Amino acid sequence: MLKGKVALITGGVRGIGKAISLCFARAGANIIMNYTSDRSAEDANKLVEELTALGVKAMAIKADVSKSEEAQSLIDTVISNFGQLDVLVNNAGITKDMLLLRMKEEEFDQVLAVNLKGVFNCSKAASKVMLKTGGSMINMSSVVGLNGNAGQSNYAASKAGIIGFTKSVAKEFASRNIRVNAIAPGFIQTDMTDVLSNKVKEEVMKQIPMKRLGSTEEVAQVALFLASDCSSYVTGEVIRVDGGMAM
Ligand code: NAD
C-alpha cells in the first residue's frame, strides 16, 4: 500500500509510533523515526535493523520536535537522505497529569510544547516539501481531546488543539493534494498507559463499550489507511480508535 513512499514517524521508536513504523515498513514504505535521548539510541538502532530486514530503508535521527530548529533539521535530513517525504505522522507526545489547582505552569507549557507546538513545527517544515509533491499528514490526537479528562487539562488542551490545527491545515492544503487527518485513540496498551493503577484501569474499562484496551497495531492500521491512497478523498477527518469510548 505504501511501496516506495517515504514516511517520517515522530516518536516512532516505541509504543504506537513503533507499531506504525513496522506497519508502514511491511506496506513497503521507507521509514525515518526520531528519538529524543542517548538512552533510546540503542532501541532506535535495533528498530532500524528490524525495519531494514523487511526490505525497506530506515533511519533514526535524534530530534526534539518541540524545538523548531530541530524539527526543521529532521525534515532536512529526510530530504538529503531520501529525496522525498510522502507521509508525516505527528505521533510524539507526553503527559504530565495533575489536577488544575496543583498543575505547575511548566507542566502545562511542556505538554503544549511537545504535543501541539511539535505538530506545528514538523507540519510547517514538512509542508514546504509536500507542497511540491502532495502527501499525507496524520496527527495523533486522543479521545481526551474530544471529551476532556479530569487531571489532564494540559494534555486535553493539546489534543483538542491538534484537532483544530488538523482541520485548518487540511483546508489550507486541500487544493495542493496534501491531506491532513487526525487519529483519536482511546485507551491503548503502551508504556503511557501501563503506569496507571489497576483502579484507574478498572474505571476506564467501564467507559469502553468493547470492554478491552486497544492494541498499538489497531491504531497503526488506521494510520496505514490514512497514509495510503485508500483514503484519497479523506481530509480534515478525526478517526476515533477507541472501542466506542467517545461515542
Ligand atoms: P509513548 O510514551 O510510548 O511514546 C511517545 C513517543 O514520543 C516516544 O517515542 C518519545 O520518544 C516521543 N517523544 C516524546 N517527547 C518528544 C519530543 N520532545 N520530541 C520528539 N519525540 C518525543 O506513548 P504512546 O502511548 O505510544 O503515544 C503515542 C501518541 O499517541 C502520543 O501522542 C499520545 O498522546 C497518543 N495517544 C496515546 C494513547 C494511549 O492510550 N497510549 C491514547 C491516545 C493518544
Tab-separated table of C-alpha atoms and ligand atoms in Angstrom:
chain	number	residue	atom	x	y	z
A	1	MET	CA	0.000	0.000	0.000
A	2	LEU	CA	2.977	2.359	0.533
A	3	LYS	CA	5.580	0.882	-1.799
A	4	GLY	CA	8.405	3.363	-2.480
A	5	LYS	CA	6.901	6.056	-0.233
A	6	VAL	CA	8.928	7.845	2.440
A	7	ALA	CA	7.325	8.220	5.870
A	8	LEU	CA	8.537	10.187	8.877
A	9	ILE	CA	7.057	8.993	12.161
A	10	THR	CA	7.864	11.196	15.162
A	11	GLY	CA	8.324	9.180	18.330
A	12	GLY	CA	8.369	6.180	16.013
A	13	VAL	CA	10.685	4.046	18.118
A	14	ARG	CA	8.255	2.866	20.777
A	15	GLY	CA	4.589	2.408	21.622
A	16	ILE	CA	2.039	3.414	18.987
A	17	GLY	CA	4.792	5.050	16.883
A	18	LYS	CA	6.784	1.799	16.728
A	19	ALA	CA	3.702	-0.135	15.594
A	20	ILE	CA	3.171	2.476	12.841
A	21	SER	CA	6.841	2.250	11.762
A	22	LEU	CA	6.579	-1.551	11.473
A	23	CYS	CA	3.162	-1.476	9.792
A	24	PHE	CA	4.261	1.108	7.189
A	25	ALA	CA	7.518	-0.793	6.507
A	26	ARG	CA	5.544	-4.012	5.920
A	27	ALA	CA	3.470	-1.977	3.433
A	28	GLY	CA	6.690	-1.052	1.595
A	29	ALA	CA	7.488	2.447	2.930
A	30	ASN	CA	10.967	3.690	3.795
A	31	ILE	CA	10.928	4.880	7.396
A	32	ILE	CA	12.522	7.720	9.341
A	33	MET	CA	11.919	7.996	13.076
A	34	ASN	CA	13.194	10.388	15.694
A	35	TYR	CA	14.342	9.551	19.202
A	36	THR	CA	14.978	12.035	21.983
A	37	SER	CA	17.733	10.808	24.286
A	38	ASP	CA	21.045	8.962	24.030
A	39	ARG	CA	19.435	6.291	26.239
A	40	SER	CA	16.913	5.483	23.497
A	41	ALA	CA	19.544	5.432	20.714
A	42	GLU	CA	20.121	1.695	21.202
A	43	ASP	CA	16.392	0.888	20.870
A	44	ALA	CA	16.248	3.144	17.807
A	45	ASN	CA	19.176	1.347	16.146
A	46	LYS	CA	17.633	-2.072	16.889
A	47	LEU	CA	14.383	-0.988	15.256
A	48	VAL	CA	16.282	0.356	12.228
A	49	GLU	CA	17.788	-3.152	11.809
A	50	GLU	CA	14.351	-4.773	12.198
A	51	LEU	CA	12.842	-2.450	9.572
A	52	THR	CA	15.751	-2.891	7.175
A	53	ALA	CA	15.262	-6.664	7.415
A	54	LEU	CA	11.765	-6.092	5.993
A	55	GLY	CA	13.438	-4.845	2.787
A	56	VAL	CA	12.982	-1.087	3.175
A	57	LYS	CA	15.368	1.743	4.031
A	58	ALA	CA	15.188	3.013	7.613
A	59	MET	CA	16.893	5.681	9.664
A	60	ALA	CA	16.668	7.063	13.203
A	61	ILE	CA	17.573	10.675	13.966
A	62	LYS	CA	17.889	12.382	17.354
A	63	ALA	CA	15.490	15.349	17.482
A	64	ASP	CA	13.222	17.167	19.907
A	65	VAL	CA	10.103	18.198	17.973
A	66	SER	CA	9.262	20.981	20.428
A	67	LYS	CA	12.305	22.902	19.106
A	68	SER	CA	11.609	24.406	15.686
A	69	GLU	CA	15.243	24.252	14.521
A	70	GLU	CA	15.456	20.525	15.400
A	71	ALA	CA	12.156	19.811	13.604
A	72	GLN	CA	13.449	21.672	10.528
A	73	SER	CA	16.753	19.796	10.591
A	74	LEU	CA	14.820	16.493	10.939
A	75	ILE	CA	12.956	17.243	7.692
A	76	ASP	CA	16.186	18.472	6.019
A	77	THR	CA	17.899	15.177	6.943
A	78	VAL	CA	14.967	13.206	5.490
A	79	ILE	CA	15.242	15.089	2.197
A	80	SER	CA	19.029	14.873	1.960
A	81	ASN	CA	18.927	11.101	2.571
A	82	PHE	CA	15.688	10.041	0.859
A	83	GLY	CA	14.973	12.879	-1.595
A	84	GLN	CA	11.244	12.999	-0.814
A	85	LEU	CA	8.679	12.967	2.024
A	86	ASP	CA	5.241	11.484	1.347
A	87	VAL	CA	3.833	10.820	4.813
A	88	LEU	CA	4.325	12.667	8.101
A	89	VAL	CA	2.935	11.081	11.259
A	90	ASN	CA	2.983	13.567	14.132
A	91	ASN	CA	2.875	10.929	16.849
A	92	ALA	CA	5.306	12.246	19.522
A	93	GLY	CA	3.523	13.085	22.744
A	94	ILE	CA	3.928	13.302	26.508
A	95	THR	CA	1.686	13.519	29.573
A	96	LYS	CA	2.200	15.425	32.812
A	97	ASP	CA	-1.071	14.750	34.602
A	98	MET	CA	-2.238	16.864	37.553
A	99	LEU	CA	-5.471	18.455	38.747
A	100	LEU	CA	-5.630	22.078	37.580
A	101	LEU	CA	-5.252	23.604	41.068
A	102	ARG	CA	-1.954	21.773	41.571
A	103	MET	CA	-0.678	21.916	38.000
A	104	LYS	CA	2.549	23.876	37.633
A	105	GLU	CA	2.923	26.348	34.795
A	106	GLU	CA	5.881	24.362	33.414
A	107	GLU	CA	3.760	21.178	33.350
A	108	PHE	CA	1.235	22.964	31.161
A	109	ASP	CA	3.918	24.555	28.970
A	110	GLN	CA	5.930	21.344	28.432
A	111	VAL	CA	2.908	19.292	27.340
A	112	LEU	CA	1.732	22.013	24.945
A	113	ALA	CA	5.300	22.466	23.622
A	114	VAL	CA	5.755	18.806	22.670
A	115	ASN	CA	2.198	17.755	21.799
A	116	LEU	CA	0.923	20.840	19.970
A	117	LYS	CA	3.883	23.039	19.042
A	118	GLY	CA	5.741	19.899	17.954
A	119	VAL	CA	2.934	19.218	15.460
A	120	PHE	CA	3.154	22.826	14.231
A	121	ASN	CA	6.963	22.653	13.889
A	122	CYS	CA	7.049	19.375	11.938
A	123	SER	CA	3.989	20.161	9.793
A	124	LYS	CA	5.345	23.553	8.792
A	125	ALA	CA	8.759	22.156	7.851
A	126	ALA	CA	7.215	19.163	6.009
A	127	SER	CA	4.648	21.258	4.158
A	128	LYS	CA	7.387	23.176	2.320
A	129	VAL	CA	8.411	19.840	0.761
A	130	MET	CA	4.944	18.346	0.311
A	131	LEU	CA	3.580	21.449	-1.451
A	132	LYS	CA	5.603	20.345	-4.481
A	133	THR	CA	4.609	16.664	-4.400
A	134	GLY	CA	1.437	16.228	-2.351
A	135	GLY	CA	1.348	13.984	0.697
A	136	SER	CA	-0.459	12.825	3.805
A	137	MET	CA	-0.108	14.242	7.310
A	138	ILE	CA	-1.506	12.273	10.229
A	139	ASN	CA	-1.730	13.883	13.655
A	140	MET	CA	-2.106	11.822	16.824
A	141	SER	CA	-4.859	13.351	18.942
A	142	SER	CA	-6.780	11.456	21.651
A	143	VAL	CA	-10.318	10.823	22.880
A	144	VAL	CA	-9.236	13.086	25.747
A	145	GLY	CA	-9.055	15.916	23.201
A	146	LEU	CA	-12.705	15.209	22.295
A	147	ASN	CA	-14.201	14.571	25.726
A	148	GLY	CA	-11.738	16.042	28.260
A	149	ASN	CA	-10.488	14.152	31.309
A	150	ALA	CA	-10.064	15.226	34.931
A	151	GLY	CA	-6.374	15.568	35.748
A	152	GLN	CA	-5.375	16.043	32.122
A	153	SER	CA	-6.328	19.650	31.299
A	154	ASN	CA	-2.907	20.302	29.741
A	155	TYR	CA	-2.974	17.087	27.684
A	156	ALA	CA	-6.639	17.578	26.675
A	157	ALA	CA	-5.925	21.150	25.569
A	158	SER	CA	-3.003	19.951	23.441
A	159	LYS	CA	-5.012	17.124	21.868
A	160	ALA	CA	-8.082	19.329	21.216
A	161	GLY	CA	-5.690	21.898	19.747
A	162	ILE	CA	-4.402	19.240	17.359
A	163	ILE	CA	-7.945	18.738	16.034
A	164	GLY	CA	-8.400	22.452	15.289
A	165	PHE	CA	-4.931	22.574	13.762
A	166	THR	CA	-5.637	19.487	11.612
A	167	LYS	CA	-8.877	20.905	10.183
A	168	SER	CA	-7.312	24.332	9.494
A	169	VAL	CA	-4.264	22.944	7.731
A	170	ALA	CA	-6.453	20.454	5.824
A	171	LYS	CA	-8.392	23.433	4.444
A	172	GLU	CA	-5.175	25.313	3.588
A	173	PHE	CA	-3.604	22.401	1.693
A	174	ALA	CA	-6.575	20.503	0.226
A	175	SER	CA	-6.128	22.038	-3.225
A	176	ARG	CA	-2.411	21.159	-3.157
A	177	ASN	CA	-3.072	17.429	-2.722
A	178	ILE	CA	-1.853	17.314	0.873
A	179	ARG	CA	-4.384	15.510	3.050
A	180	VAL	CA	-4.312	16.205	6.786
A	181	ASN	CA	-6.179	13.964	9.223
A	182	ALA	CA	-6.151	13.101	12.909
A	183	ILE	CA	-6.493	9.869	14.842
A	184	ALA	CA	-8.064	9.932	18.293
A	185	PRO	CA	-7.020	6.745	20.102
A	186	GLY	CA	-8.798	5.713	23.269
A	187	PHE	CA	-7.121	3.507	25.843
A	188	ILE	CA	-4.231	1.765	24.089
A	189	GLN	CA	-1.886	-0.719	25.778
A	190	THR	CA	1.525	1.093	25.863
A	191	ASP	CA	4.153	2.363	28.353
A	192	MET	CA	2.000	5.512	28.634
A	193	THR	CA	-0.975	3.544	29.974
A	194	ASP	CA	0.964	0.747	31.769
A	195	VAL	CA	1.892	3.206	34.537
A	196	LEU	CA	-1.761	3.761	35.520
A	197	SER	CA	-3.022	1.971	38.649
A	198	ASN	CA	-5.375	-1.015	38.392
A	199	LYS	CA	-8.103	1.097	39.995
A	200	VAL	CA	-7.815	3.729	37.250
A	201	LYS	CA	-7.729	0.996	34.580
A	202	GLU	CA	-10.907	-0.598	36.023
A	203	GLU	CA	-12.664	2.774	35.963
A	204	VAL	CA	-11.633	3.384	32.349
A	205	MET	CA	-12.762	-0.105	31.311
A	206	LYS	CA	-16.313	0.771	32.430
A	207	GLN	CA	-16.323	3.539	29.788
A	208	ILE	CA	-15.262	1.280	26.898
A	209	PRO	CA	-18.225	-0.427	25.163
A	210	MET	CA	-15.867	-3.031	23.653
A	211	LYS	CA	-14.604	-3.869	27.189
A	212	ARG	CA	-10.924	-4.135	26.311
A	213	LEU	CA	-7.891	-1.956	25.693
A	214	GLY	CA	-6.838	-1.313	22.120
A	215	SER	CA	-3.538	-2.535	20.699
A	216	THR	CA	-0.904	-0.370	19.062
A	217	GLU	CA	-1.422	-2.377	15.834
A	218	GLU	CA	-5.093	-1.388	15.774
A	219	VAL	CA	-4.044	2.288	15.729
A	220	ALA	CA	-1.338	1.576	13.130
A	221	GLN	CA	-3.897	0.023	10.739
A	222	VAL	CA	-5.921	3.256	10.753
A	223	ALA	CA	-2.734	5.275	10.198
A	224	LEU	CA	-1.967	2.999	7.221
A	225	PHE	CA	-5.420	3.708	5.770
A	226	LEU	CA	-4.880	7.477	6.161
A	227	ALA	CA	-1.343	7.311	4.734
A	228	SER	CA	-2.376	5.308	1.672
A	229	ASP	CA	-4.451	6.032	-1.412
A	230	CYS	CA	-7.296	4.031	0.211
A	231	SER	CA	-8.206	7.367	1.862
A	232	SER	CA	-7.564	9.543	-1.204
A	233	TYR	CA	-10.792	11.590	-0.691
A	234	VAL	CA	-10.476	11.885	3.115
A	235	THR	CA	-9.122	15.092	4.646
A	236	GLY	CA	-9.760	17.113	7.812
A	237	GLU	CA	-11.188	13.973	9.424
A	238	VAL	CA	-10.760	12.745	13.007
A	239	ILE	CA	-10.989	8.964	13.304
A	240	ARG	CA	-11.562	7.546	16.771
A	241	VAL	CA	-9.841	4.224	17.511
A	242	ASP	CA	-11.330	3.696	20.941
A	243	GLY	CA	-13.630	0.663	21.115
A	244	GLY	CA	-16.572	3.086	21.171
A	245	MET	CA	-15.320	5.046	24.215
A	246	ALA	CA	-16.058	8.586	22.986
A	247	MET	CA	-19.271	7.674	21.121
B	1	NAD	P1	4.954	6.608	24.343
B	1	NAD	O1	5.293	7.383	25.564
B	1	NAD	O2	5.192	5.136	24.338
B	1	NAD	O3	5.693	7.236	23.082
B	1	NAD	C1	5.793	8.614	22.894
B	1	NAD	C2	6.901	8.879	21.898
B	1	NAD	O4	7.057	10.289	21.764
B	1	NAD	C3	8.264	8.321	22.341
B	1	NAD	O5	8.846	7.630	21.256
B	1	NAD	C4	9.069	9.563	22.669
B	1	NAD	O6	10.448	9.433	22.365
B	1	NAD	C5	8.427	10.599	21.757
B	1	NAD	N1	8.655	11.948	22.265
B	1	NAD	C6	8.362	12.435	23.499
B	1	NAD	N2	8.765	13.715	23.607
B	1	NAD	C7	9.325	14.059	22.406
B	1	NAD	C8	9.917	15.231	21.905
B	1	NAD	N3	10.023	16.342	22.623
B	1	NAD	N4	10.387	15.218	20.627
B	1	NAD	C9	10.284	14.100	19.862
B	1	NAD	N5	9.747	12.953	20.297
B	1	NAD	C10	9.256	12.930	21.549
B	1	NAD	O7	3.436	6.954	24.047
B	1	NAD	P2	2.318	6.224	23.150
B	1	NAD	O8	1.311	5.681	24.084
B	1	NAD	O9	2.922	5.347	22.123
B	1	NAD	O10	1.659	7.516	22.480
B	1	NAD	C11	1.920	7.932	21.145
B	1	NAD	C12	0.955	9.050	20.794
B	1	NAD	O11	-0.390	8.588	20.912
B	1	NAD	C13	1.073	10.257	21.729
B	1	NAD	O12	0.864	11.447	21.004
B	1	NAD	C14	-0.077	10.043	22.700
B	1	NAD	O13	-0.517	11.247	23.274
B	1	NAD	C15	-1.112	9.426	21.790
B	1	NAD	N6	-2.153	8.654	22.484
B	1	NAD	C16	-1.830	7.550	23.223
B	1	NAD	C17	-2.844	6.846	23.857
B	1	NAD	C18	-2.573	5.602	24.660
B	1	NAD	O14	-3.514	5.056	25.236
B	1	NAD	N7	-1.341	5.111	24.739
B	1	NAD	C19	-4.156	7.280	23.748
B	1	NAD	C20	-4.446	8.403	22.991
B	1	NAD	C21	-3.421	9.080	22.363
